[in-house]
Short mmCIF file of C-alpha atoms and ligand atoms in Angstrom, two decimals:
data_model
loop_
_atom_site.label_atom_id
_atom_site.label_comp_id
_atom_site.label_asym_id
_atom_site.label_seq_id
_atom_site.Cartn_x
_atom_site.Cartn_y
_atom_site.Cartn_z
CA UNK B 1 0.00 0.00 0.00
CA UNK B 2 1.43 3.14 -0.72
CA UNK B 3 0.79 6.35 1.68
CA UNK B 4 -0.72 9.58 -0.38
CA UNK B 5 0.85 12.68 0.49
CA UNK B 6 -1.15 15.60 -0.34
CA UNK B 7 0.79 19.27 -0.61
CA UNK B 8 -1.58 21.87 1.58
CA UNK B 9 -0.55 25.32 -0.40
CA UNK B 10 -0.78 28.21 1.22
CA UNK B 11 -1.81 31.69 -0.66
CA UNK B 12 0.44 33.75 -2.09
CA UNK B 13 2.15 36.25 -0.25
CA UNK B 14 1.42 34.06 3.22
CA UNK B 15 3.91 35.72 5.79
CA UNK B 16 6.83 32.79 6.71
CA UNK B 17 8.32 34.04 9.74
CA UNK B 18 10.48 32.98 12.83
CA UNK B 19 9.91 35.34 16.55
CA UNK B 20 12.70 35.96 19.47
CA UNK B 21 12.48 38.91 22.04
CA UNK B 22 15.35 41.13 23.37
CA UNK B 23 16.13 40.18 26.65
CA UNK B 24 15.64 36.67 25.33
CA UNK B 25 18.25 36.23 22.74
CA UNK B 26 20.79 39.99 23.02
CA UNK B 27 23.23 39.65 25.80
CA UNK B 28 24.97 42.27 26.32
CA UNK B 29 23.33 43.54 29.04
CA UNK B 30 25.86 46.51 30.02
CA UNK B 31 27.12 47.16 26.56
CA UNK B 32 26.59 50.19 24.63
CA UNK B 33 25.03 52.22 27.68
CA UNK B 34 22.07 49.84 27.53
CA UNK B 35 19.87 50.20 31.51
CA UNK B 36 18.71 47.17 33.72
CA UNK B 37 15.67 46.21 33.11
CA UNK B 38 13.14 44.15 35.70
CA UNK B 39 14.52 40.61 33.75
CA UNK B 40 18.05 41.26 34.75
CA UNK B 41 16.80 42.54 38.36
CA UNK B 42 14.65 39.64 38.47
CA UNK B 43 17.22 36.89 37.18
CA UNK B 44 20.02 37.95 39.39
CA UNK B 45 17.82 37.28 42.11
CA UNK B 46 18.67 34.21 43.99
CA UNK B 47 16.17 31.66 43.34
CA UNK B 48 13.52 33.09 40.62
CA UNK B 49 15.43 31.64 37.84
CA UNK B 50 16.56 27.93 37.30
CA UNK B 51 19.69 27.16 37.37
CA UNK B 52 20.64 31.00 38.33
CA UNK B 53 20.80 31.65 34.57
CA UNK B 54 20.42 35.11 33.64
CA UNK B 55 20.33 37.09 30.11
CA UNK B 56 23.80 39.11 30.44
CA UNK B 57 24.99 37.01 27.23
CA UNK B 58 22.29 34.88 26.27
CA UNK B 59 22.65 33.64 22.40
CA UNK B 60 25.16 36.90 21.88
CA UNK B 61 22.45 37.91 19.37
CA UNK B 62 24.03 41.65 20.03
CA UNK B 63 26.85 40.77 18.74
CA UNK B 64 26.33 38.32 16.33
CA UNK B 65 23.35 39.91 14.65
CA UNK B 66 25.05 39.93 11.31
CA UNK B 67 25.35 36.33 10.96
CA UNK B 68 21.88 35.74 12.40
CA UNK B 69 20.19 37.81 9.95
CA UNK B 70 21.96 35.63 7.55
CA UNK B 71 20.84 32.44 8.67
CA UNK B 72 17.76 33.84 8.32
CA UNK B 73 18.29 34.60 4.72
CA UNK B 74 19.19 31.11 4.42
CA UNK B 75 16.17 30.04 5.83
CA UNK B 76 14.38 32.04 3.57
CA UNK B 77 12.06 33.65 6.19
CA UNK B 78 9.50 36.33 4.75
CA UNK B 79 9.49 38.16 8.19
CA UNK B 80 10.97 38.79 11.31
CA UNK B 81 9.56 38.85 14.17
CA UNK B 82 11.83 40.71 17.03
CA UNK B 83 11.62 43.22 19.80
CA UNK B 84 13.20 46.15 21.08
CA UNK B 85 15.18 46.55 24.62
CA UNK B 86 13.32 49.32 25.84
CA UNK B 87 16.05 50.23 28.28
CA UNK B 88 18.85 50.10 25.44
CA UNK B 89 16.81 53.17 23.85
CA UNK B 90 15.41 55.25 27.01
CA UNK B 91 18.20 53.59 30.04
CA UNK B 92 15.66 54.68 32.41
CA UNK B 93 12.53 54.20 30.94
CA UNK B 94 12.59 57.93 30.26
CA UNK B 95 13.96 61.48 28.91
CA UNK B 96 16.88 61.58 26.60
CA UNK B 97 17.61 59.14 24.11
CA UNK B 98 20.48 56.58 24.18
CA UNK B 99 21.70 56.67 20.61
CA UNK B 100 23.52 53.99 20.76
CA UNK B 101 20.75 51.45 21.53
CA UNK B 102 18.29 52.96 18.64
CA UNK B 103 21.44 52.89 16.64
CA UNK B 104 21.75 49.05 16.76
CA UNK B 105 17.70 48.24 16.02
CA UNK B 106 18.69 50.46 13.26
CA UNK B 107 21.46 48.85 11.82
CA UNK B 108 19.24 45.32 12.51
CA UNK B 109 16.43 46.92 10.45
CA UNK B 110 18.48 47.63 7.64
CA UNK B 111 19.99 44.36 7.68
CA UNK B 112 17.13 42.25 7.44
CA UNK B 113 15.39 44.83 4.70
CA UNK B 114 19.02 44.32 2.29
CA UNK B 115 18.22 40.70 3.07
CA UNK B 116 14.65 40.59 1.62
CA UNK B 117 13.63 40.10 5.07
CA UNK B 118 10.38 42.21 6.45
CA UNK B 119 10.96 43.10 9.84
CA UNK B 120 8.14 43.47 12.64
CA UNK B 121 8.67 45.22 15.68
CA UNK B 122 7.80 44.39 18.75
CA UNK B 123 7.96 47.23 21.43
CA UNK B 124 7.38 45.80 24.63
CA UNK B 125 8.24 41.93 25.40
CA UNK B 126 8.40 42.41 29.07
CA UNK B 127 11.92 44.52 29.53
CA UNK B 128 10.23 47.22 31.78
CA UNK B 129 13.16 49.68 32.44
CA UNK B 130 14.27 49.16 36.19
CA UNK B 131 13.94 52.75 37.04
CA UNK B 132 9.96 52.75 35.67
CA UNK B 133 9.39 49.52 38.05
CA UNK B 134 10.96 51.43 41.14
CA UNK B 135 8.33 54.17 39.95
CA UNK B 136 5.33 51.72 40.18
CA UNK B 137 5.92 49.79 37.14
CA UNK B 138 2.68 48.53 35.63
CA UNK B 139 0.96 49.54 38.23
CA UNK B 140 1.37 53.52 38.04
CA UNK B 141 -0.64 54.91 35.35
CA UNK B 142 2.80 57.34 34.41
CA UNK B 143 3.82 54.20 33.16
CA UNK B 144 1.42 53.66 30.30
CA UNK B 145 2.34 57.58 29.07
CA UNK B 146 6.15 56.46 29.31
CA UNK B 147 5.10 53.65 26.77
CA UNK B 148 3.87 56.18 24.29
CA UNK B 149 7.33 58.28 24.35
CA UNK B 150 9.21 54.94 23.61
CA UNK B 151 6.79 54.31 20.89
CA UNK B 152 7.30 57.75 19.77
CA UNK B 153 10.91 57.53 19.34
CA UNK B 154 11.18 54.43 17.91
CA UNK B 155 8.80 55.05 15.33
CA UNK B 156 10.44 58.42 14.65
CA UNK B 157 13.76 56.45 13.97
CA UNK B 158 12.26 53.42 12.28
CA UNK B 159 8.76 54.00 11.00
CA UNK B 160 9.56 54.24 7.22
CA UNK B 161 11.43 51.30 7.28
CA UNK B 162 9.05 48.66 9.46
CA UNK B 163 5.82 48.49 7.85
CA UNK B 164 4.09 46.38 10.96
CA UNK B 165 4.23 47.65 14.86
CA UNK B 166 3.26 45.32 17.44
CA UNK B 167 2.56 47.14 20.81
CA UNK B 168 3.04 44.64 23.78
CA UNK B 169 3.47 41.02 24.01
CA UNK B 170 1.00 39.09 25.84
CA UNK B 171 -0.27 41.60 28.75
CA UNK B 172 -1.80 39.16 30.52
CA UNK B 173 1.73 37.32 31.09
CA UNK B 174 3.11 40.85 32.31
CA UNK B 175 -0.28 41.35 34.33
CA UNK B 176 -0.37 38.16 35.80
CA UNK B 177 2.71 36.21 36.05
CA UNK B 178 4.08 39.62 36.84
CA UNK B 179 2.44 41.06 39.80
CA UNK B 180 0.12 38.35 40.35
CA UNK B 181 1.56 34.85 40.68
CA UNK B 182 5.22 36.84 40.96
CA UNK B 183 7.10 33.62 38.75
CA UNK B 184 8.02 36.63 36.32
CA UNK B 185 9.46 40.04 36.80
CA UNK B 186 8.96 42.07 38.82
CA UNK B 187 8.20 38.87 40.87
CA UNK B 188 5.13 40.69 42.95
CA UNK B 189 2.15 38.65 44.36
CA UNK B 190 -0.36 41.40 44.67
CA UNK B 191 -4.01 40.32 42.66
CA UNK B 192 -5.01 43.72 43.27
CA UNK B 193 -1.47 45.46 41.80
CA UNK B 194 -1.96 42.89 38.93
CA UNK B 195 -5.55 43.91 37.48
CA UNK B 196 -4.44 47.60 37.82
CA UNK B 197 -1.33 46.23 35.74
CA UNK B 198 -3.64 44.94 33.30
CA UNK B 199 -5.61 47.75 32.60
CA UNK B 200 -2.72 50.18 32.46
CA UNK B 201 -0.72 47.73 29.97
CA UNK B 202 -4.02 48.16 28.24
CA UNK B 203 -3.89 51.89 28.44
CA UNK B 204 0.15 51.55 27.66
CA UNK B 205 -1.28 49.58 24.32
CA UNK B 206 -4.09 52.54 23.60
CA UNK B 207 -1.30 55.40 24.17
CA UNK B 208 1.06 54.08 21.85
CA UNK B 209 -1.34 53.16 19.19
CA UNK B 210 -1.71 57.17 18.89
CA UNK B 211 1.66 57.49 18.94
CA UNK B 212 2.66 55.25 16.52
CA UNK B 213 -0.44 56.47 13.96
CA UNK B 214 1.14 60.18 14.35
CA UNK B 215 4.47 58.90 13.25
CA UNK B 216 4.31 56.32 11.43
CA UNK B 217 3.47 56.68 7.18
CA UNK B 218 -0.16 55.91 6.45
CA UNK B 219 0.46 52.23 5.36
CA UNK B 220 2.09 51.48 8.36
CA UNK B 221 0.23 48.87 10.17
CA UNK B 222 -0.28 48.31 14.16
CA UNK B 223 -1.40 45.66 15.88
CA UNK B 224 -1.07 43.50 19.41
CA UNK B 225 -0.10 40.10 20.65
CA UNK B 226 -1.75 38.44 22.73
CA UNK B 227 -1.59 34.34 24.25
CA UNK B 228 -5.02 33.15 23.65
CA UNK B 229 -6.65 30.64 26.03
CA UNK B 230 -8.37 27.90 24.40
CA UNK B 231 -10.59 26.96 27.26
CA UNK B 232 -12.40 23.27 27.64
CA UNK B 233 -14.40 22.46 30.26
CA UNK B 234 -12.51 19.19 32.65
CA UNK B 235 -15.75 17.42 32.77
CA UNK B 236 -19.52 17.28 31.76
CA UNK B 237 -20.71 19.39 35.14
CA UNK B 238 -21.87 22.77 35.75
CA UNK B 239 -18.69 23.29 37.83
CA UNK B 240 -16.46 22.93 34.95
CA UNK B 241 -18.70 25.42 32.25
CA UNK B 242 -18.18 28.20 34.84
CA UNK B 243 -14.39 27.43 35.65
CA UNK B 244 -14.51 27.65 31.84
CA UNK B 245 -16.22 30.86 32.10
CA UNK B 246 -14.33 32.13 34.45
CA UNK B 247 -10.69 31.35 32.77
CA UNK B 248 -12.33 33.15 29.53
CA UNK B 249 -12.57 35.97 31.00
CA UNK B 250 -9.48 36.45 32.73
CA UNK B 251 -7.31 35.25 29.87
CA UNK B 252 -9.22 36.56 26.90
CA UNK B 253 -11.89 38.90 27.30
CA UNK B 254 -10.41 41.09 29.65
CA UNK B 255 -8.08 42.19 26.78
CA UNK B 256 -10.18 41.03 23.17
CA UNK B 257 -13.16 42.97 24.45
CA UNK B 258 -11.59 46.64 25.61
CA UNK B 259 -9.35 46.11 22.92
CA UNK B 260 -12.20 45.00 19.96
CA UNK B 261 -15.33 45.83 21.66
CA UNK B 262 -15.16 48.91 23.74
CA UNK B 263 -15.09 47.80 27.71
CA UNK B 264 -14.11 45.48 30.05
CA UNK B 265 -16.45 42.20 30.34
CA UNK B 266 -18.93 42.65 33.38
CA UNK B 267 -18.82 39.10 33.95
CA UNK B 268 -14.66 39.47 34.81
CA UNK B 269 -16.01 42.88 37.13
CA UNK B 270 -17.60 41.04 38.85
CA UNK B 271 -15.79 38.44 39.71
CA UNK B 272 -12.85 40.53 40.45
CA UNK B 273 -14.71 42.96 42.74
CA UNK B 274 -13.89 41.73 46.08
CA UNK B 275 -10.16 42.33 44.57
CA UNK B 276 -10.37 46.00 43.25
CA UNK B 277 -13.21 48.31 42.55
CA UNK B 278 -11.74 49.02 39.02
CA UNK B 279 -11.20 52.52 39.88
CA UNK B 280 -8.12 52.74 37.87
CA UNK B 281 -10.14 52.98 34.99
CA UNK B 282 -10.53 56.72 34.41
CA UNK B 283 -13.03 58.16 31.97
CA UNK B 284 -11.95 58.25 28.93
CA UNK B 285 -9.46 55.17 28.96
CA UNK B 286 -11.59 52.81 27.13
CA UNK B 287 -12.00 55.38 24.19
CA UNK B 288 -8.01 54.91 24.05
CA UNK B 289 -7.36 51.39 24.65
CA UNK B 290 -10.25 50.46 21.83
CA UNK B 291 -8.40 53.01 19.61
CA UNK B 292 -9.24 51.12 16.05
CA UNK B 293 -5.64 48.13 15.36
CA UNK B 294 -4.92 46.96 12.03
CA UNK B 295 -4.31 43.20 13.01
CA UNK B 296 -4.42 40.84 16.08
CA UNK B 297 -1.10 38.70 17.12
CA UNK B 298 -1.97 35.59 18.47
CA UNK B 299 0.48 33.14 20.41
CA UNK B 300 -1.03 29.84 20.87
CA UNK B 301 1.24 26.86 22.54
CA UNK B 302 -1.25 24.58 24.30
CA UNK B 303 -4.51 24.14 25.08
CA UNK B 304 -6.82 24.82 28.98
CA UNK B 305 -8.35 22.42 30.70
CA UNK B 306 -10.07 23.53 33.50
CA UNK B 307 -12.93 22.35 36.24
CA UNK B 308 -14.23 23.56 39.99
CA UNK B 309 -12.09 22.43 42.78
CA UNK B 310 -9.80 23.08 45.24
CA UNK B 311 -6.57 24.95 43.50
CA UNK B 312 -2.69 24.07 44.93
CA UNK B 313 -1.76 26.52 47.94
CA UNK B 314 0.56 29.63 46.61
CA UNK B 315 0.23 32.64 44.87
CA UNK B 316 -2.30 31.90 41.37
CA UNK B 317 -1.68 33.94 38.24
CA UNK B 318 -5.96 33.50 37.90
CA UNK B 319 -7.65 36.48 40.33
CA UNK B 320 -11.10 35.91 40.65
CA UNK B 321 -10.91 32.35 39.97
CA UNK B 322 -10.19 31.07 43.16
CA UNK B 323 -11.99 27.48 42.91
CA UNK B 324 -10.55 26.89 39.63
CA UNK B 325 -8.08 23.80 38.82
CA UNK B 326 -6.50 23.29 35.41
CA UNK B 327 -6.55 19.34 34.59
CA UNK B 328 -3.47 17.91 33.45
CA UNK B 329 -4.24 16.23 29.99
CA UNK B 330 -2.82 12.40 28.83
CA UNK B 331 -1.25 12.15 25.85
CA UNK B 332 2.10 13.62 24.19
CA UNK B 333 3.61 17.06 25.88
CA UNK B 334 6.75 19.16 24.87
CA UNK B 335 9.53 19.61 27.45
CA UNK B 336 7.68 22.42 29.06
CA UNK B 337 4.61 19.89 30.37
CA UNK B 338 2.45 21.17 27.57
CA UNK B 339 -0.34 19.33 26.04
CA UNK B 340 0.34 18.97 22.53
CA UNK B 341 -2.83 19.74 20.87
CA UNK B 342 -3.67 21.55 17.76
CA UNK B 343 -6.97 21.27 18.08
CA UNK B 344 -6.58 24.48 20.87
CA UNK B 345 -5.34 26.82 17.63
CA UNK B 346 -8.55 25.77 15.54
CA UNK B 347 -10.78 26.88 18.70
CA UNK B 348 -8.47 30.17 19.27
CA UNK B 349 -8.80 31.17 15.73
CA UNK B 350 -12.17 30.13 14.78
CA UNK B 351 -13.68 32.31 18.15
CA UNK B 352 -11.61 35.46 17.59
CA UNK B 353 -12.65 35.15 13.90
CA UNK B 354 -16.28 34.81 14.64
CA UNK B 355 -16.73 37.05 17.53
CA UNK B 356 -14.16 39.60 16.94
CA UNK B 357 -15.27 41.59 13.90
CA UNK B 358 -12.94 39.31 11.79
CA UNK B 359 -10.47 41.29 12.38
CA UNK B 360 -7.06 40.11 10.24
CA UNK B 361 -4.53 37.47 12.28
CA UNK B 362 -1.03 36.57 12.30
CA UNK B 363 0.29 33.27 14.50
CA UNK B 364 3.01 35.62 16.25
CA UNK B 365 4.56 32.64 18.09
CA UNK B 366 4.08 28.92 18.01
CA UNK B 367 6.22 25.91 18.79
CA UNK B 368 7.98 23.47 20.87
CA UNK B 369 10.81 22.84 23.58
CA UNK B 370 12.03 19.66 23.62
CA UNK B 371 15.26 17.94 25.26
CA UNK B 372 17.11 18.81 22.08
CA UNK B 373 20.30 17.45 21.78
CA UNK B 374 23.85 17.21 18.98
CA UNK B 375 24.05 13.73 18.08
CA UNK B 376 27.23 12.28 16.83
CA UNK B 377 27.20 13.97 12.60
CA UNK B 378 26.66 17.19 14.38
CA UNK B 379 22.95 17.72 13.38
CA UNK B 380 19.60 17.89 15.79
CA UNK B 381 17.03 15.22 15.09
CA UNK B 382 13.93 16.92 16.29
CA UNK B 383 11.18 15.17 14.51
CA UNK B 384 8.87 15.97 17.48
CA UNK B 385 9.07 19.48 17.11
CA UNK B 386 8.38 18.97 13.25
CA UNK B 387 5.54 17.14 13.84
CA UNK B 388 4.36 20.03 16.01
CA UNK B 389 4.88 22.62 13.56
CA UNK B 390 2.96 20.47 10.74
CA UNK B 391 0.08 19.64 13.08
CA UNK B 392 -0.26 23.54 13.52
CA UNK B 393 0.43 24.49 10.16
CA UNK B 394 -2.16 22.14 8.98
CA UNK B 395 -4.72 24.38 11.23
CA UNK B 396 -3.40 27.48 9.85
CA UNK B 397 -4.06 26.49 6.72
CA UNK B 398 -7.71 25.20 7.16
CA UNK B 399 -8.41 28.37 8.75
CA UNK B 400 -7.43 30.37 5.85
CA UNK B 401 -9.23 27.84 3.85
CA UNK B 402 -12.65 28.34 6.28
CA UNK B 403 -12.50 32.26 5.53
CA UNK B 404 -10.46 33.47 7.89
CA UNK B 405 -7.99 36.71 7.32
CA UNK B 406 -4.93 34.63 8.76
CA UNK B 407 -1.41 36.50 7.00
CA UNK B 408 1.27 35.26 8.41
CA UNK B 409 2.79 32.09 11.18
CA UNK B 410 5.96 32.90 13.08
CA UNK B 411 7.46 30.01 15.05
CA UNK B 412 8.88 30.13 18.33
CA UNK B 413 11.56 31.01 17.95
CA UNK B 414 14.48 31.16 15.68
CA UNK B 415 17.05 30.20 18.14
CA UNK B 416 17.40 28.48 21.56
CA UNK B 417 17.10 31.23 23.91
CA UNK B 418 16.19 32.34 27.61
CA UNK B 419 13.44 30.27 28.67
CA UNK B 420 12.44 33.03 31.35
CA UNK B 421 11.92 31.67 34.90
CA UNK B 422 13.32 28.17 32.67
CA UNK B 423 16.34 30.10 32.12
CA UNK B 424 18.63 28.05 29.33
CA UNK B 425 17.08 24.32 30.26
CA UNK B 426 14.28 24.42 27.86
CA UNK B 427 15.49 25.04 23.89
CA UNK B 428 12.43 26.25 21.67
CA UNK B 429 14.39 27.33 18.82
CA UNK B 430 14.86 25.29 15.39
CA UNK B 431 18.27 26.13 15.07
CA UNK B 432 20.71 25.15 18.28
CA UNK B 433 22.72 27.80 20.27
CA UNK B 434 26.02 25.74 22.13
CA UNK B 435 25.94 28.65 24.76
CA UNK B 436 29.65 28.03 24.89
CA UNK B 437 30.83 28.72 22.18
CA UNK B 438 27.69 30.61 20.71
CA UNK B 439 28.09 28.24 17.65
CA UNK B 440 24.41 27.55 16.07
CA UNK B 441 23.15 24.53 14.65
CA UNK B 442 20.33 24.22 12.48
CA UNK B 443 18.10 21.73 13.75
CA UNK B 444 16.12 19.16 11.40
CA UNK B 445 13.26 21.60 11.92
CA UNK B 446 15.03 24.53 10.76
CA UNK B 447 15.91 22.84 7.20
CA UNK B 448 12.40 20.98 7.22
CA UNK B 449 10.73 24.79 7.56
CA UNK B 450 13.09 26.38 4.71
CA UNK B 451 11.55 23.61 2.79
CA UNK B 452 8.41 24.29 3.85
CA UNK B 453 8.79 28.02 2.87
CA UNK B 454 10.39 27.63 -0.53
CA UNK B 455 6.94 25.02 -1.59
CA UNK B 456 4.61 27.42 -0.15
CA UNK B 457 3.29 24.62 1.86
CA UNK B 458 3.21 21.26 4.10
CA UNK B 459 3.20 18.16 2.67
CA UNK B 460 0.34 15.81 4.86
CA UNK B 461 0.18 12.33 4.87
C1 LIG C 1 5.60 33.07 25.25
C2 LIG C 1 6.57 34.23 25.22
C3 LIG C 1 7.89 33.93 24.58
C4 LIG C 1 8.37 32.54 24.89
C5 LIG C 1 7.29 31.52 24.67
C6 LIG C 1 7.71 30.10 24.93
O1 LIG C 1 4.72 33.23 26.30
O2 LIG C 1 5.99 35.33 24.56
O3 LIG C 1 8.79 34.93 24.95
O4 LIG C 1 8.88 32.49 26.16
O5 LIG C 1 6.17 31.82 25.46
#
């Protein structure tokens, strides 16, 4: 019997890109005048970071941008996804300019664009400058206005050259992991602190929209990322379709629907109002964070499961949903613990499609860690992570087939990088960093998705 392959196409023009943030992949934390930021706070703090690994050199990507930009080329990506140190531009989050840093995002920009490579700029993938934290951080509302003046800056330097803007990076990781659950920077443990976070990273997002639309030329395009919760309900009970409800809210609609709709979801007031009274929200805000976006990141790694119950003892990245348990899933997981499941992106897209105005979508990050390793020829065999990416792809492409405006997939990520509170011990990229010698390695995945990019297309058995 033979097996039938079909080739899945995708349509012309379909954005192929790869995604890495600053403080993930740059180093060179000191060099070049460049500030501290809460990450390097937080990962020189004993204990918040395995392994005590912190991003002073990271993959060198500072350094070494040249030749990364050229693997890229080799790759043939269509797009870049990337984002800018905040503290290498403003050291202290504000006032004068450090010319150096915008120098260097400059000199990246212009490398990708002589490479054929369209570059999309991130803003704000959690780098707060250390001097705004010590201010309030997310929670003061000066905060949000010190967002704009970045944007402005940036997009004074680099707006005729970047022709899509991405805001923040999943707010609700900032919000929540952030100031809530404290395994991120700044490390707090505040549920109060952490919905006031949330609304001004909103506000932050709504602020430097307007900026960026009085810089930036009129085909300039601006949109947000944010990780999507696909939600499923642990059992058959009542119990479950309100945990359900309940995770919704405080994952999704507490952005999608001041973002997309015009005001926060009364169901998530509610349940948050023995936390706050929400009177961070001044009139006017929600004119500003709905301020009109021409496209909506998604970052989709695994799928929810969640029921009623009693939740594990310690601070919970979830305020408001106190009685809620997520269910560990059988079946395959990446390195991280995470359910492999496609079937999660098909429910992500399909609801922001239908509900959202359907409003256009980019995959801004998606893929695997694994427990990569060099085998004796030199090369990675990572057919896990392949089968991840093809699983996804395969949704990507029904979705565009089903109607939806989907342009573009970036995986996660280009290179092995700082795995956050994971530090170095989980690897996401498809090409191998030896952080030794800073030598990379394209993994199998990396020359099965050049392949994948030059046909347009997955081949499916
Ligand atoms: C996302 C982050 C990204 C990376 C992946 C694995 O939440 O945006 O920086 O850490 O997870």
């Amino acid at each position: 019997m033979t097996t039938q392959v079909t080739r899945l196409r995708f349509p012309d023009g379909f954005v192929w890109g790869a995604a890495t943030a600053a403080y993930q992949i740059e180093g060179a934390a000191t060099t070049d005048g460049r500030g501290p930021s809460i990450w390097d706070t937080f990962s020189h703090t004993p204990g918040k970071v395995d392994g005590g690994d912190t991003g002073d050199v990271a993959a060198d990507h500072y350094r070494q941008f040249r030749e990364d930009v050229a693997l890229m080329a080799e790759l043939g990506l269509s797009a870049y996804r990337f984002s800018v140190s905040w503290p290498r531009v403003q050291p202290g989050g504000r006032g004068p300019v450090n010319a150096k840093g915008i120098d260097y995002y400059e000199r990246l920009v212009d490398g990708l664009l002589e490479s054929g490579i369209t570059p999309t700029l991130t803003l704000y993938h959690w780098d707060l400058p250390q001097e705004l934290e010590d201010a309030g951080g997310w929670g003061s509302r000066d905060t949000a206005e010190r967002f704009a003046e970045f944007a402005t800056i940036v997009a004074a330097r680099l707006g005729d050259r970047v022709p899509l803007w991405t805001t923040l990076n999943e707010p609700w990781c900032s919000a929540f992991l952030g100031y809530a659950s404290g395994v991120h920077a700044p490390g707090l443990t505040d549920p109060a602190l952490s919905l006031r976070a949330a609304h001004h990273l909103l506000l932050a997002h709504g602020l430097g929209t307007q900026a960026l639309r009085a810089v930036l030329p009129p085909s300039g395009q601006v949109s947000i990322t944010l990780n999507l919760c696909a939600v499923f309900p642990g059992s058959a009970s009542p119990g479950a379709a309100e945990a359900v409800r309940r995770v919704d809210g405080l994952g999704n609609r507490i952005f999608l629907d001041p973002l997309l709709r015009g005001g926060y979801p009364f169901d998530v007031l509610r349940d948050t109002r023995q936390l706050t009274d929400w009177s961070f929200v001044l009139p006017g805000d929600l004119e500003i964070v709905g301020e009109p976006i021409d496209l909506l990141g998604i970052n989709y790694y695994t799928p929810t499961v969640v029921d009623l119950g009693t939740p594990e003892a310690g601070p919970s990245p979830w305020p408001g949903c106190d009685d809620v348990v997520f269910v560990p899933q059988p079946g395959p997981s990446t390195a991280m613990g995470w359910t492999i499941d496609a079937q999660g992106l098909r429910e992500v897209v399909r609801r922001v499609h239908g509900e959202y105005g359907g409003i256009p979508l980019m995959i801004t990050e998606n893929g695997a860690a694994f427990d990569d390793r060099l085998n004796s020829d030199g090369g990675v065999n990572d057919a896990e992570r392949i089968a991840y990416l093809r699983d996804h792809l395969a949704v990507v492409h029904e979705a565009i087939g089903s109607g939806v405006d989907l342009r573009g997939y970036f995986v996660w990520s280009l290179l092995d990088n700082f795995e956050w509170s994971y530090g170095y011990s989980k690897r996401f990229g498809i090409v191998h960093v030896d952080y030794e010698t800073q030598r990379r390695v394209w993994k199998d995945s990396a020359h099965w998705y050049r392949e994948v990019i030059r046909a347009n297309g997955i081949d499916q058995e």
